[in-house]
CSV table of C-alpha atoms and ligand atoms in Angstrom, one decimal:
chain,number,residue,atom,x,y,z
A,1,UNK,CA,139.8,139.6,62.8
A,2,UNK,CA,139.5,141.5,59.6
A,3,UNK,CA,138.5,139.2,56.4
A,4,UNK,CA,140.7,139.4,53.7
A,5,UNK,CA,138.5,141.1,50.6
A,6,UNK,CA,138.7,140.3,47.0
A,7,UNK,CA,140.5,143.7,45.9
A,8,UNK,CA,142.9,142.7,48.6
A,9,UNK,CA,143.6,139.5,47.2
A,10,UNK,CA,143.8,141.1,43.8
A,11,UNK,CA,146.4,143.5,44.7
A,12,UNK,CA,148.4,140.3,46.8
A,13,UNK,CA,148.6,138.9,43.1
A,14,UNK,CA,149.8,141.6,41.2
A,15,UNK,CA,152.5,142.3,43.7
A,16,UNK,CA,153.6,138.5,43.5
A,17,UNK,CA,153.4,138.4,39.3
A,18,UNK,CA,155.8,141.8,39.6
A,19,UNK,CA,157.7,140.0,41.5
A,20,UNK,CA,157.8,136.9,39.7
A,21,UNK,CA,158.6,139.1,36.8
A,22,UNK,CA,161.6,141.1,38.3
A,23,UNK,CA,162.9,137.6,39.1
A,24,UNK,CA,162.9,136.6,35.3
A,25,UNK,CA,164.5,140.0,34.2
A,26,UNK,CA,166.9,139.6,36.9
A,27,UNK,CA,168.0,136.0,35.9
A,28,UNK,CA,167.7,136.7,32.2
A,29,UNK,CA,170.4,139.9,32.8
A,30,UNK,CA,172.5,137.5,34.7
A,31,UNK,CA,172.7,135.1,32.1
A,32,UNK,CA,173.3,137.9,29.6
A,33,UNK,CA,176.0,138.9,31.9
A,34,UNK,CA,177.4,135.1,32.3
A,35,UNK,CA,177.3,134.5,28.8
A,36,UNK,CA,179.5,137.4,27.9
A,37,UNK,CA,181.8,136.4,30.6
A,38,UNK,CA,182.0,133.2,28.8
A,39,UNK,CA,182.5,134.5,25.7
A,40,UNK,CA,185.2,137.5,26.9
A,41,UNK,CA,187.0,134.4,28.3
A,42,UNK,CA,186.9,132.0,25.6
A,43,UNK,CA,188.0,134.7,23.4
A,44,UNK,CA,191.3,135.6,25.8
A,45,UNK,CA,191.8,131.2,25.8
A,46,UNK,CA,191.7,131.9,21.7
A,47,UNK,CA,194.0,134.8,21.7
A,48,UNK,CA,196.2,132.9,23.7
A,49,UNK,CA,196.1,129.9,22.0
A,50,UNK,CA,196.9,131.9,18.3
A,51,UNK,CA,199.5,134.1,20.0
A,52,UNK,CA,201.3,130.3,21.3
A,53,UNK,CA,200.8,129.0,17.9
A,54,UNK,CA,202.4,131.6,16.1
A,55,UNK,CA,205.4,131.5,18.9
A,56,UNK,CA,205.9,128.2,18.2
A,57,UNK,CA,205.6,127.9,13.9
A,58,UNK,CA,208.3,130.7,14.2
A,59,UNK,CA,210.3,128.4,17.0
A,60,UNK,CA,210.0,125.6,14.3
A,61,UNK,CA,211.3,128.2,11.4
A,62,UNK,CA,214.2,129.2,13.8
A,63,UNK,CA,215.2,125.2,14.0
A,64,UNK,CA,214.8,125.0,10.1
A,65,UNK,CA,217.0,127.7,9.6
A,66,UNK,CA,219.5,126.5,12.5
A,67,UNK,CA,219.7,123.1,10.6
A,68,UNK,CA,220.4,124.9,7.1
A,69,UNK,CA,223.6,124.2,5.3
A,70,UNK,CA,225.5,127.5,5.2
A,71,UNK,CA,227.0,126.7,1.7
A,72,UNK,CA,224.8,127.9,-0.4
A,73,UNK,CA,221.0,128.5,-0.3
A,74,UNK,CA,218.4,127.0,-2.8
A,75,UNK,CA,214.9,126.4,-3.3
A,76,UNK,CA,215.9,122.0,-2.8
A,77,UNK,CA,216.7,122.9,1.2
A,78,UNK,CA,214.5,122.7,4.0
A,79,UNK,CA,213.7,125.8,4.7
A,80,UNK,CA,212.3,126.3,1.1
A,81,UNK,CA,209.5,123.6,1.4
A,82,UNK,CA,206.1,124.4,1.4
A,83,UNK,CA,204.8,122.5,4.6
A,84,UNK,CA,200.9,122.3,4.0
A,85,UNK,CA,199.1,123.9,7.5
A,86,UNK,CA,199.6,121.9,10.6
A,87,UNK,CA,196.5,120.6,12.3
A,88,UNK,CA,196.8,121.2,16.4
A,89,UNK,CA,193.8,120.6,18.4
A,90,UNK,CA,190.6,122.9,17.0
A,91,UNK,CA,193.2,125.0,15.7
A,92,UNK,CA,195.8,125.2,12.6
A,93,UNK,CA,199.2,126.6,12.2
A,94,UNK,CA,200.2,127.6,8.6
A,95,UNK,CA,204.1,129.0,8.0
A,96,UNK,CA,207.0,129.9,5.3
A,97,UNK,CA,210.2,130.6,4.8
A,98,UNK,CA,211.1,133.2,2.2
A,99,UNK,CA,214.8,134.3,1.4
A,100,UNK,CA,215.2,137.6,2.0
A,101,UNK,CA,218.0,137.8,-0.5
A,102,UNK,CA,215.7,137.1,-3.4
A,103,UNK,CA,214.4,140.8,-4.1
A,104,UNK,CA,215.7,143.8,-4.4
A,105,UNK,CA,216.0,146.3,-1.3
A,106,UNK,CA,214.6,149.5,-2.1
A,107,UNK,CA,216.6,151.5,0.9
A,108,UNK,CA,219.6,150.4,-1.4
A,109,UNK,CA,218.8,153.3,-4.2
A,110,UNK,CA,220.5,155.6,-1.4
A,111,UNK,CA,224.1,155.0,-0.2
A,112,UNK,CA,225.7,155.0,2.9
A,113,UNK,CA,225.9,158.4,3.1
A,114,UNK,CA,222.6,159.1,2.3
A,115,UNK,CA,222.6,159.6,-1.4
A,116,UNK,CA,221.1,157.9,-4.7
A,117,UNK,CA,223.3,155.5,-6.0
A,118,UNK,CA,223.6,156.0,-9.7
A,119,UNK,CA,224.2,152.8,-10.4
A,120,UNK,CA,221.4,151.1,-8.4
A,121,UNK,CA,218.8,154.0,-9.9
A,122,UNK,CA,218.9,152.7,-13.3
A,123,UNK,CA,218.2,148.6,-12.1
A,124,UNK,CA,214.8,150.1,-10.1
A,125,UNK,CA,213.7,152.2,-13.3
A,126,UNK,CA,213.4,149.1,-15.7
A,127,UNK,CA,212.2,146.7,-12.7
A,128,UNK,CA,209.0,149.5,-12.3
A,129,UNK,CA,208.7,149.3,-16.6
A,130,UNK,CA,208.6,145.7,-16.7
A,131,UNK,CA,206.1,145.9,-13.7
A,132,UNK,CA,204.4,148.9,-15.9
A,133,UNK,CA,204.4,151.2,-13.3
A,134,UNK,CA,205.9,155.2,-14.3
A,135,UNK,CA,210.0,154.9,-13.9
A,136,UNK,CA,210.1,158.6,-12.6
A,137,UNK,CA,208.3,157.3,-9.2
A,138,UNK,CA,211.9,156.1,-8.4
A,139,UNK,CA,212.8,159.7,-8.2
A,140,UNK,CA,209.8,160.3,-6.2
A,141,UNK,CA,211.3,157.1,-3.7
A,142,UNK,CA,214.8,158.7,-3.5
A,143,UNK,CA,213.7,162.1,-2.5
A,144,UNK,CA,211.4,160.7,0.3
A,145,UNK,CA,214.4,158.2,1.0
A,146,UNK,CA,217.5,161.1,0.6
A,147,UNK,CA,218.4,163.6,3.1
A,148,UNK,CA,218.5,166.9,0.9
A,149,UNK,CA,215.6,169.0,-0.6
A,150,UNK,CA,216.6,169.2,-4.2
A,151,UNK,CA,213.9,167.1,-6.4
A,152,UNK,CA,215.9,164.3,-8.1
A,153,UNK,CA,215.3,163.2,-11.6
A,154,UNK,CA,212.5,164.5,-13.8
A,155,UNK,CA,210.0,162.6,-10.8
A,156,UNK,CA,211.3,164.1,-8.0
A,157,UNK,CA,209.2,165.0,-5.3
A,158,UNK,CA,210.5,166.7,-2.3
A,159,UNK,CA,208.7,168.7,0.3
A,160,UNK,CA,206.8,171.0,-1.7
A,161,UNK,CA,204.9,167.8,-2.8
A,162,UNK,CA,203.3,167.0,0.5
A,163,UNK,CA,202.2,170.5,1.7
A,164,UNK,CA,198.7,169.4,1.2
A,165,UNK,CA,199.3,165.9,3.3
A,166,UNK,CA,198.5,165.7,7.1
A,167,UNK,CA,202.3,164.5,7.3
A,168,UNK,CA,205.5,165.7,5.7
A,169,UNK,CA,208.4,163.6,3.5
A,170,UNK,CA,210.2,161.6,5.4
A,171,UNK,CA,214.0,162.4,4.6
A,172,UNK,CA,215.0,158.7,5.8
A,173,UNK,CA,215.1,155.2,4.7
A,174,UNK,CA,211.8,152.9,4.4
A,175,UNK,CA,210.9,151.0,7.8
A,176,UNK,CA,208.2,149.2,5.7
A,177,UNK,CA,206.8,148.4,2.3
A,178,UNK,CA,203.9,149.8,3.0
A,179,UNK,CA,205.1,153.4,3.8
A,180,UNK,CA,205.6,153.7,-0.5
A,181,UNK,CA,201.9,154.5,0.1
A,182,UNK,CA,202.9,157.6,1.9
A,183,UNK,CA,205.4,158.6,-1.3
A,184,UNK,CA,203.4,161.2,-4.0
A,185,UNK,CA,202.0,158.7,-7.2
A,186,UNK,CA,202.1,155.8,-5.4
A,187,UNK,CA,198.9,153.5,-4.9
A,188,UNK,CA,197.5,150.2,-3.7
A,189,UNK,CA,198.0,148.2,-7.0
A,190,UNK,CA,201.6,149.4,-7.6
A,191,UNK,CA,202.5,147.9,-3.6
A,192,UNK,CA,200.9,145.0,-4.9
A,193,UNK,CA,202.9,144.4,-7.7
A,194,UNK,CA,206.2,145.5,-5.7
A,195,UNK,CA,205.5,142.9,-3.6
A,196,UNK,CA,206.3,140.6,-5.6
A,197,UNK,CA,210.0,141.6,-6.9
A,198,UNK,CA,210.9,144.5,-3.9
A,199,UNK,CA,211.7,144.3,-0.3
A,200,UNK,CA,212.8,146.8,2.8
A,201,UNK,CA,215.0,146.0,5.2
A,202,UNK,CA,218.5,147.9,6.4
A,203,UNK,CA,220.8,148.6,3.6
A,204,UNK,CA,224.5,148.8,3.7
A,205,UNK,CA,225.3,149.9,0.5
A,206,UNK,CA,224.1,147.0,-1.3
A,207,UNK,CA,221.8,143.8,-0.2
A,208,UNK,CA,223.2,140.3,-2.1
A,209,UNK,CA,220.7,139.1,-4.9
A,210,UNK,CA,220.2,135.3,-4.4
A,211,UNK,CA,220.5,134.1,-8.7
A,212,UNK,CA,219.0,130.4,-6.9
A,213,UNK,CA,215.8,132.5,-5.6
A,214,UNK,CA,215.6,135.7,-7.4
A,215,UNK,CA,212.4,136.1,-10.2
A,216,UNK,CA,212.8,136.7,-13.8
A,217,UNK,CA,211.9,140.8,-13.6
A,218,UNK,CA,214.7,141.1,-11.0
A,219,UNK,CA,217.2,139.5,-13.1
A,220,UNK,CA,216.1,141.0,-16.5
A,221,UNK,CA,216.2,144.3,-14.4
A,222,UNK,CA,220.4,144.3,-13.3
A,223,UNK,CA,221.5,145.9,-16.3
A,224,UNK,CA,220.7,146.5,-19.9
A,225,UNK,CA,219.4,144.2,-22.6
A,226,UNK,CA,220.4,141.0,-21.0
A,227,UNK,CA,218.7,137.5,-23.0
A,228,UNK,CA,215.5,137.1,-21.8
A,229,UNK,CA,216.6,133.2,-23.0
A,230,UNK,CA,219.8,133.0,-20.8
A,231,UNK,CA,217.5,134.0,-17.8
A,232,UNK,CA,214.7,131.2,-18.2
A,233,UNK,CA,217.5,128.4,-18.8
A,234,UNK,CA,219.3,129.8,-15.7
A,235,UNK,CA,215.6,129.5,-13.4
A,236,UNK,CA,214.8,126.2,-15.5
A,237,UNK,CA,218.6,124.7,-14.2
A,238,UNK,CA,218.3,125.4,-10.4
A,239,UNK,CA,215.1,123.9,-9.9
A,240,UNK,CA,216.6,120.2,-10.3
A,241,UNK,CA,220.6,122.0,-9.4
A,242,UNK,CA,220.6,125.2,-7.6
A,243,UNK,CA,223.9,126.9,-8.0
A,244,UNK,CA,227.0,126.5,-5.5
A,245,UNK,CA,228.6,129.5,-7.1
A,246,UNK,CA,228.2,132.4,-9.4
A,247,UNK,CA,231.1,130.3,-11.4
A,248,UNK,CA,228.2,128.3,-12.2
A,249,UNK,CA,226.3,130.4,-14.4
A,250,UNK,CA,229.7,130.5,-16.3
A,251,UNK,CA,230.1,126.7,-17.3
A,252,UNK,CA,226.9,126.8,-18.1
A,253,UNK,CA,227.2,129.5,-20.6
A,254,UNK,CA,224.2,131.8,-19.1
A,255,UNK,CA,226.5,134.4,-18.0
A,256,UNK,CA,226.9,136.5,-20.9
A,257,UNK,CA,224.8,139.3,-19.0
A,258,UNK,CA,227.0,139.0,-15.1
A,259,UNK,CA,229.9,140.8,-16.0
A,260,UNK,CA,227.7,143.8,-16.6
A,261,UNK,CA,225.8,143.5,-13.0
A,262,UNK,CA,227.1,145.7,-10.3
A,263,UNK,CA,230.2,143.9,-8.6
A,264,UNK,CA,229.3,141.9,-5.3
A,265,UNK,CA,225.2,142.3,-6.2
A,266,UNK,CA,225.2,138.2,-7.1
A,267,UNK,CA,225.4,136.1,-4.3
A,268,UNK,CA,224.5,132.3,-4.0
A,269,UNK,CA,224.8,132.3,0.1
A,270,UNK,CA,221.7,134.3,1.8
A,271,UNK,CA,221.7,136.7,4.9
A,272,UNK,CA,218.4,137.4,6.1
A,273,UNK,CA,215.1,135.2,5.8
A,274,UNK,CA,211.7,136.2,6.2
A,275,UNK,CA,209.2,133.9,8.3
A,276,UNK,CA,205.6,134.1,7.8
A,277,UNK,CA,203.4,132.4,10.4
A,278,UNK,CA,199.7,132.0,10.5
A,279,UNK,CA,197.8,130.4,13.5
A,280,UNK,CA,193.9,130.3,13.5
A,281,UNK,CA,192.1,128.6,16.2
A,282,UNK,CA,188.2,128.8,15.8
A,283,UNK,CA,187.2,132.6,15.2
A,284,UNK,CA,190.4,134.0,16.3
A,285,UNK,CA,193.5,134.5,13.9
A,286,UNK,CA,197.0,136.0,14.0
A,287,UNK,CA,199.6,135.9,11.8
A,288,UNK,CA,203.3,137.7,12.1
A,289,UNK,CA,205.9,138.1,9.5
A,290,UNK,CA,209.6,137.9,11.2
A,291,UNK,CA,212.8,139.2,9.3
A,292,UNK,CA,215.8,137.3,10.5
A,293,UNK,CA,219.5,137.9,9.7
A,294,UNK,CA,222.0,134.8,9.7
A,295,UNK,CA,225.2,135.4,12.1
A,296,UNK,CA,227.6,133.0,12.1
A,297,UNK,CA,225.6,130.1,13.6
A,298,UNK,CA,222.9,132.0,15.3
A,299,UNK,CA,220.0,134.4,14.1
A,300,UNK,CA,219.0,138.1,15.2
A,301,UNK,CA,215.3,139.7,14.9
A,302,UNK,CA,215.9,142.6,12.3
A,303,UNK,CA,211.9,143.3,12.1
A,304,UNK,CA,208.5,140.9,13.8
A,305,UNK,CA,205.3,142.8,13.1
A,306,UNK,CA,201.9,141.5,12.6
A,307,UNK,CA,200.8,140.5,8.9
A,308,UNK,CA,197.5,140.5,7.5
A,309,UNK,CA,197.9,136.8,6.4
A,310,UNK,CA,200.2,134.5,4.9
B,1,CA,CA1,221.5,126.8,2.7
B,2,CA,CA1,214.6,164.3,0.2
Protein backbone atom coordinates (compact mmCIF):
# COMPACT_ATOMS: atom_id res chain seq x y z
CA UNK A 1 0.00 0.00 0.00
CA UNK A 2 1.53 3.21 -1.25
CA UNK A 3 1.72 6.15 1.67
CA UNK A 4 0.25 9.13 0.74
CA UNK A 5 3.31 11.92 0.60
CA UNK A 6 3.26 15.49 1.54
CA UNK A 7 3.41 16.93 -2.14
CA UNK A 8 0.45 14.64 -2.64
CA UNK A 9 -1.42 15.96 0.06
CA UNK A 10 -0.48 19.42 -1.15
CA UNK A 11 -1.71 19.10 -4.57
CA UNK A 12 -5.19 17.22 -2.86
CA UNK A 13 -5.56 20.82 -1.37
CA UNK A 14 -5.12 23.03 -4.08
CA UNK A 15 -7.50 20.95 -6.19
CA UNK A 16 -10.20 21.25 -3.37
CA UNK A 17 -9.53 25.34 -2.70
CA UNK A 18 -10.02 25.54 -6.79
CA UNK A 19 -12.78 23.91 -6.28
CA UNK A 20 -14.07 25.61 -3.43
CA UNK A 21 -13.44 28.67 -5.45
CA UNK A 22 -15.22 27.76 -8.76
CA UNK A 23 -18.21 27.07 -6.32
CA UNK A 24 -18.15 30.70 -5.03
CA UNK A 25 -17.82 32.25 -8.65
CA UNK A 26 -20.40 29.96 -9.73
CA UNK A 27 -23.00 30.94 -6.96
CA UNK A 28 -21.90 34.60 -7.00
CA UNK A 29 -22.80 34.52 -11.17
CA UNK A 30 -26.03 32.95 -10.22
CA UNK A 31 -27.01 35.45 -7.91
CA UNK A 32 -25.91 38.08 -10.32
CA UNK A 33 -28.13 36.31 -12.75
CA UNK A 34 -31.14 35.95 -10.13
CA UNK A 35 -30.91 39.45 -9.19
CA UNK A 36 -31.38 40.74 -12.63
CA UNK A 37 -34.14 38.43 -13.02
CA UNK A 38 -35.63 40.12 -10.13
CA UNK A 39 -35.02 43.30 -11.21
CA UNK A 40 -36.13 42.68 -15.25
CA UNK A 41 -39.37 41.41 -13.47
CA UNK A 42 -40.03 43.99 -11.02
CA UNK A 43 -39.47 46.50 -13.69
CA UNK A 44 -42.22 44.67 -16.23
CA UNK A 45 -44.75 44.58 -12.64
CA UNK A 46 -43.82 48.64 -12.69
CA UNK A 47 -44.43 49.07 -16.31
CA UNK A 48 -47.53 47.38 -15.87
CA UNK A 49 -48.64 48.93 -13.06
CA UNK A 50 -47.96 52.77 -14.77
CA UNK A 51 -49.42 51.61 -18.09
CA UNK A 52 -52.87 50.54 -15.66
CA UNK A 53 -52.61 53.76 -13.94
CA UNK A 54 -52.63 55.91 -16.76
CA UNK A 55 -55.57 53.61 -18.35
CA UNK A 56 -57.50 54.22 -15.60
CA UNK A 57 -56.80 58.43 -14.79
CA UNK A 58 -57.91 58.67 -18.52
CA UNK A 59 -61.15 56.14 -17.70
CA UNK A 60 -61.83 58.67 -14.82
CA UNK A 61 -61.37 61.83 -17.44
CA UNK A 62 -63.74 59.93 -19.89
CA UNK A 63 -66.49 59.78 -16.78
CA UNK A 64 -65.80 63.49 -16.04
CA UNK A 65 -66.35 64.51 -19.41
CA UNK A 66 -69.44 62.02 -19.82
CA UNK A 67 -71.03 63.72 -16.68
CA UNK A 68 -70.38 67.40 -18.20
CA UNK A 69 -73.19 69.62 -18.91
CA UNK A 70 -73.32 70.16 -22.69
CA UNK A 71 -74.59 73.84 -22.31
CA UNK A 72 -71.80 75.64 -22.08
CA UNK A 73 -68.26 74.93 -20.88
CA UNK A 74 -66.40 76.87 -18.05
CA UNK A 75 -63.54 76.79 -15.92
CA UNK A 76 -66.51 76.27 -12.54
CA UNK A 77 -67.29 72.57 -14.14
CA UNK A 78 -65.80 69.42 -13.22
CA UNK A 79 -63.77 68.75 -15.61
CA UNK A 80 -61.86 72.08 -15.11
CA UNK A 81 -60.71 71.24 -11.46
CA UNK A 82 -57.39 70.69 -10.60
CA UNK A 83 -57.52 67.25 -8.63
CA UNK A 84 -54.15 67.17 -6.58
CA UNK A 85 -52.25 63.57 -7.60
CA UNK A 86 -54.08 60.51 -6.33
CA UNK A 87 -52.15 58.21 -3.92
CA UNK A 88 -52.66 54.24 -5.05
CA UNK A 89 -50.59 51.85 -3.39
CA UNK A 90 -46.56 52.80 -3.78
CA UNK A 91 -47.60 54.56 -6.69
CA UNK A 92 -49.39 58.04 -7.73
CA UNK A 93 -51.66 59.03 -10.53
CA UNK A 94 -51.66 62.74 -11.41
CA UNK A 95 -54.26 63.98 -14.45
CA UNK A 96 -56.08 67.23 -16.23
CA UNK A 97 -58.49 68.18 -18.32
CA UNK A 98 -57.68 71.02 -20.67
CA UNK A 99 -60.31 72.49 -23.26
CA UNK A 100 -59.21 72.00 -26.47
CA UNK A 101 -61.21 74.96 -27.70
CA UNK A 102 -59.16 77.43 -25.62
CA UNK A 103 -56.18 78.03 -28.20
CA UNK A 104 -55.85 78.66 -31.43
CA UNK A 105 -55.37 75.73 -34.16
CA UNK A 106 -52.49 76.39 -36.20
CA UNK A 107 -53.73 73.81 -39.19
CA UNK A 108 -56.53 76.57 -39.37
CA UNK A 109 -54.11 79.26 -41.32
CA UNK A 110 -54.83 76.92 -44.39
CA UNK A 111 -58.42 76.29 -45.63
CA UNK A 112 -60.24 73.47 -46.69
CA UNK A 113 -58.85 73.39 -49.80
CA UNK A 114 -55.51 73.72 -48.78
CA UNK A 115 -54.77 77.40 -48.90
CA UNK A 116 -53.87 80.38 -46.35
CA UNK A 117 -56.79 81.84 -45.10
CA UNK A 118 -56.33 85.59 -45.30
CA UNK A 119 -58.33 86.27 -42.63
CA UNK A 120 -56.89 83.78 -40.04
CA UNK A 121 -53.09 84.92 -41.24
CA UNK A 122 -53.37 88.30 -39.80
CA UNK A 123 -54.86 86.80 -36.00
CA UNK A 124 -51.43 84.35 -35.96
CA UNK A 125 -49.05 87.40 -37.01
CA UNK A 126 -49.99 89.59 -33.91
CA UNK A 127 -50.43 86.44 -31.52
CA UNK A 128 -46.30 85.60 -32.54
CA UNK A 129 -45.66 89.75 -31.83
CA UNK A 130 -47.28 89.75 -28.53
CA UNK A 131 -45.31 86.35 -27.91
CA UNK A 132 -42.16 88.38 -29.49
CA UNK A 133 -41.40 85.85 -31.77
CA UNK A 134 -40.74 87.22 -35.90
CA UNK A 135 -44.46 87.53 -37.55
CA UNK A 136 -43.02 86.40 -41.03
CA UNK A 137 -42.47 82.68 -39.43
CA UNK A 138 -46.27 82.42 -40.08
CA UNK A 139 -45.36 82.56 -43.77
CA UNK A 140 -42.75 80.13 -43.09
CA UNK A 141 -45.86 77.72 -41.20
CA UNK A 142 -48.17 78.14 -44.27
CA UNK A 143 -45.73 77.17 -46.87
CA UNK A 144 -44.74 73.95 -44.82
CA UNK A 145 -48.62 73.69 -44.17
CA UNK A 146 -49.93 74.65 -48.08
CA UNK A 147 -49.82 72.41 -50.97
CA UNK A 148 -48.06 74.76 -53.60
CA UNK A 149 -44.43 75.85 -54.00
CA UNK A 150 -44.71 79.50 -54.29
CA UNK A 151 -43.04 81.22 -50.92
CA UNK A 152 -45.92 83.12 -49.22
CA UNK A 153 -45.47 86.40 -47.60
CA UNK A 154 -42.11 88.19 -47.19
CA UNK A 155 -41.26 84.78 -44.69
CA UNK A 156 -41.95 82.21 -46.95
CA UNK A 157 -40.10 79.31 -47.03
CA UNK A 158 -40.75 76.56 -49.48
CA UNK A 159 -38.63 73.84 -50.70
CA UNK A 160 -35.62 75.58 -51.64
CA UNK A 161 -35.37 76.17 -47.79
CA UNK A 162 -34.73 72.63 -46.70
CA UNK A 163 -32.24 71.42 -49.46
CA UNK A 164 -29.71 71.35 -46.76
CA UNK A 165 -32.07 69.27 -44.22
CA UNK A 166 -32.00 65.31 -44.12
CA UNK A 167 -35.89 65.75 -44.80
CA UNK A 168 -37.93 67.83 -47.14
CA UNK A 169 -41.18 70.43 -46.44
CA UNK A 170 -43.90 68.74 -45.69
CA UNK A 171 -46.76 70.16 -47.98
CA UNK A 172 -49.54 68.99 -45.42
CA UNK A 173 -51.14 69.98 -42.28
CA UNK A 174 -49.25 69.69 -38.60
CA UNK A 175 -49.83 66.10 -36.88
CA UNK A 176 -48.01 67.72 -33.88
CA UNK A 177 -46.77 70.74 -32.12
CA UNK A 178 -43.68 69.67 -32.06
CA UNK A 179 -43.16 69.22 -35.96
CA UNK A 180 -42.89 73.50 -35.96
CA UNK A 181 -39.38 72.35 -35.01
CA UNK A 182 -38.99 70.84 -38.37
CA UNK A 183 -40.29 74.49 -40.04
CA UNK A 184 -36.99 76.93 -41.15
CA UNK A 185 -36.55 79.77 -37.92
CA UNK A 186 -38.28 77.94 -35.63
CA UNK A 187 -36.52 76.82 -32.23
CA UNK A 188 -37.04 75.28 -28.80
CA UNK A 189 -37.99 78.50 -26.88
CA UNK A 190 -40.52 79.74 -29.60
CA UNK A 191 -42.52 75.87 -29.10
CA UNK A 192 -42.31 76.76 -25.66
CA UNK A 193 -44.06 79.86 -25.73
CA UNK A 194 -46.65 78.47 -28.50
CA UNK A 195 -47.51 76.15 -26.07
CA UNK A 196 -49.05 78.19 -24.19
CA UNK A 197 -51.62 80.11 -26.62
CA UNK A 198 -51.39 77.39 -29.90
CA UNK A 199 -52.66 74.02 -30.48
CA UNK A 200 -52.86 71.21 -33.55
CA UNK A 201 -55.40 69.16 -34.08
CA UNK A 202 -57.77 68.65 -37.53
CA UNK A 203 -59.08 71.76 -38.93
CA UNK A 204 -62.25 72.25 -40.83
CA UNK A 205 -62.04 75.59 -41.78
CA UNK A 206 -62.12 77.10 -38.46
CA UNK A 207 -61.71 75.47 -34.68
CA UNK A 208 -64.33 77.47 -32.12
CA UNK A 209 -62.38 79.74 -29.59
CA UNK A 210 -63.88 79.07 -26.03
CA UNK A 211 -64.14 83.28 -24.67
CA UNK A 212 -64.73 81.20 -20.92
CA UNK A 213 -61.16 79.49 -21.42
CA UNK A 214 -59.23 81.34 -23.92
CA UNK A 215 -55.89 83.52 -22.51
CA UNK A 216 -55.47 87.19 -22.88
CA UNK A 217 -52.83 87.05 -26.12
CA UNK A 218 -55.41 84.95 -27.90
CA UNK A 219 -58.14 87.32 -27.48
CA UNK A 220 -56.06 90.54 -27.87
CA UNK A 221 -54.88 88.62 -31.06
CA UNK A 222 -58.60 88.21 -33.08
CA UNK A 223 -58.42 91.41 -34.70
CA UNK A 224 -57.03 94.82 -34.42
CA UNK A 225 -56.60 97.19 -31.57
CA UNK A 226 -59.20 95.68 -29.42
CA UNK A 227 -59.17 97.22 -25.29
CA UNK A 228 -56.69 95.50 -23.61
CA UNK A 229 -59.36 96.74 -20.50
CA UNK A 230 -62.50 95.15 -22.10
CA UNK A 231 -60.34 91.83 -22.22
CA UNK A 232 -59.27 91.67 -18.42
CA UNK A 233 -62.87 92.63 -17.19
CA UNK A 234 -64.21 89.82 -19.53
CA UNK A 235 -61.36 87.03 -17.87
CA UNK A 236 -61.96 88.84 -14.37
CA UNK A 237 -66.14 88.06 -14.94
CA UNK A 238 -66.04 84.37 -15.82
CA UNK A 239 -64.03 83.28 -13.02
CA UNK A 240 -67.04 83.81 -10.44
CA UNK A 241 -69.82 83.60 -13.97
CA UNK A 242 -68.48 81.91 -17.00
CA UNK A 243 -70.58 82.91 -19.94
CA UNK A 244 -73.79 80.89 -21.28
CA UNK A 245 -73.56 82.91 -24.51
CA UNK A 246 -71.49 85.19 -26.65
CA UNK A 247 -74.84 87.57 -25.95
CA UNK A 248 -73.13 87.83 -22.68
CA UNK A 249 -70.21 89.72 -23.52
CA UNK A 250 -72.84 92.13 -24.95
CA UNK A 251 -74.92 93.07 -21.69
CA UNK A 252 -71.96 93.35 -20.14
CA UNK A 253 -70.63 95.98 -22.45
CA UNK A 254 -67.08 94.06 -23.26
CA UNK A 255 -68.02 93.51 -26.72
CA UNK A 256 -67.07 96.45 -28.42
CA UNK A 257 -64.09 94.37 -30.12
CA UNK A 258 -66.65 90.81 -31.32
CA UNK A 259 -68.27 92.28 -34.12
CA UNK A 260 -64.83 92.63 -35.69
CA UNK A 261 -63.73 88.71 -34.91
CA UNK A 262 -64.22 86.35 -37.81
CA UNK A 263 -67.98 85.13 -37.80
CA UNK A 264 -68.48 81.69 -35.99
CA UNK A 265 -64.65 81.90 -34.32
CA UNK A 266 -66.45 82.66 -30.57
CA UNK A 267 -67.95 79.80 -29.16
CA UNK A 268 -69.03 79.24 -25.44
CA UNK A 269 -69.80 75.28 -26.05
CA UNK A 270 -66.38 73.14 -26.50
CA UNK A 271 -65.67 70.21 -29.00
CA UNK A 272 -62.60 68.51 -28.17
CA UNK A 273 -60.68 68.19 -24.67
CA UNK A 274 -57.25 67.28 -24.09
CA UNK A 275 -56.47 64.71 -21.16
CA UNK A 276 -53.16 64.63 -19.57
CA UNK A 277 -52.44 61.64 -17.34
CA UNK A 278 -49.32 60.93 -15.28
CA UNK A 279 -48.80 57.67 -13.37
CA UNK A 280 -45.42 57.02 -11.45
CA UNK A 281 -45.02 53.95 -9.43
CA UNK A 282 -41.50 53.77 -7.77
CA UNK A 283 -38.77 54.39 -10.59
CA UNK A 284 -40.99 53.77 -13.41
CA UNK A 285 -43.22 56.71 -15.03
CA UNK A 286 -45.50 57.19 -17.98
CA UNK A 287 -47.61 59.79 -18.87
CA UNK A 288 -49.99 60.14 -22.15
CA UNK A 289 -51.80 63.19 -23.43
CA UNK A 290 -55.28 62.07 -25.12
CA UNK A 291 -57.24 64.53 -27.56
CA UNK A 292 -60.92 63.71 -27.35
CA UNK A 293 -63.80 65.18 -29.52
CA UNK A 294 -67.36 65.40 -27.92
CA UNK A 295 -70.23 63.58 -30.22
CA UNK A 296 -73.43 63.94 -29.24
CA UNK A 297 -73.25 61.97 -25.85
CA UNK A 298 -70.23 59.99 -26.52
CA UNK A 299 -66.37 60.76 -27.17
CA UNK A 300 -63.92 59.65 -30.13
CA UNK A 301 -59.92 59.41 -29.72
CA UNK A 302 -58.69 62.14 -32.30
CA UNK A 303 -54.85 61.76 -31.06
CA UNK A 304 -53.27 59.50 -27.56
CA UNK A 305 -49.46 59.71 -27.68
CA UNK A 306 -47.04 59.54 -24.91
CA UNK A 307 -46.09 62.98 -23.08
CA UNK A 308 -43.02 63.89 -21.39
CA UNK A 309 -45.02 64.92 -18.31
CA UNK A 310 -47.92 66.63 -17.19
CA1 LIG B 1 -69.86 71.97 -19.96
CA1 LIG C 1 -45.84 74.67 -49.57
Amino acid sequence: MAHTTQSERGIALVMVLALVALVAVWAVQSADEDWVSLRRAENMQLAAKTWLGVESGEALALRTLSADDHAYDGQDEDWAIEAPPFPVDDGVIAGRIEDANRFLNLNDLLDSAGNAQADVVPVFKRLFTRLEIDPRLVDALVDWMDADKEPFGSGGAEESAYVNRPYQIKNAPLDSLNEVLLIQGFDIPMLEELRKVAIVRPSYGLTALNINTAPADVLLSLADNIPQGEVEAMINARQSAPYKSIGDLTAAGMNSWVSRVKVGWLTVKSDAFMVRVEARFERARWAEEMLLARQGESFRVLSRRKASGL
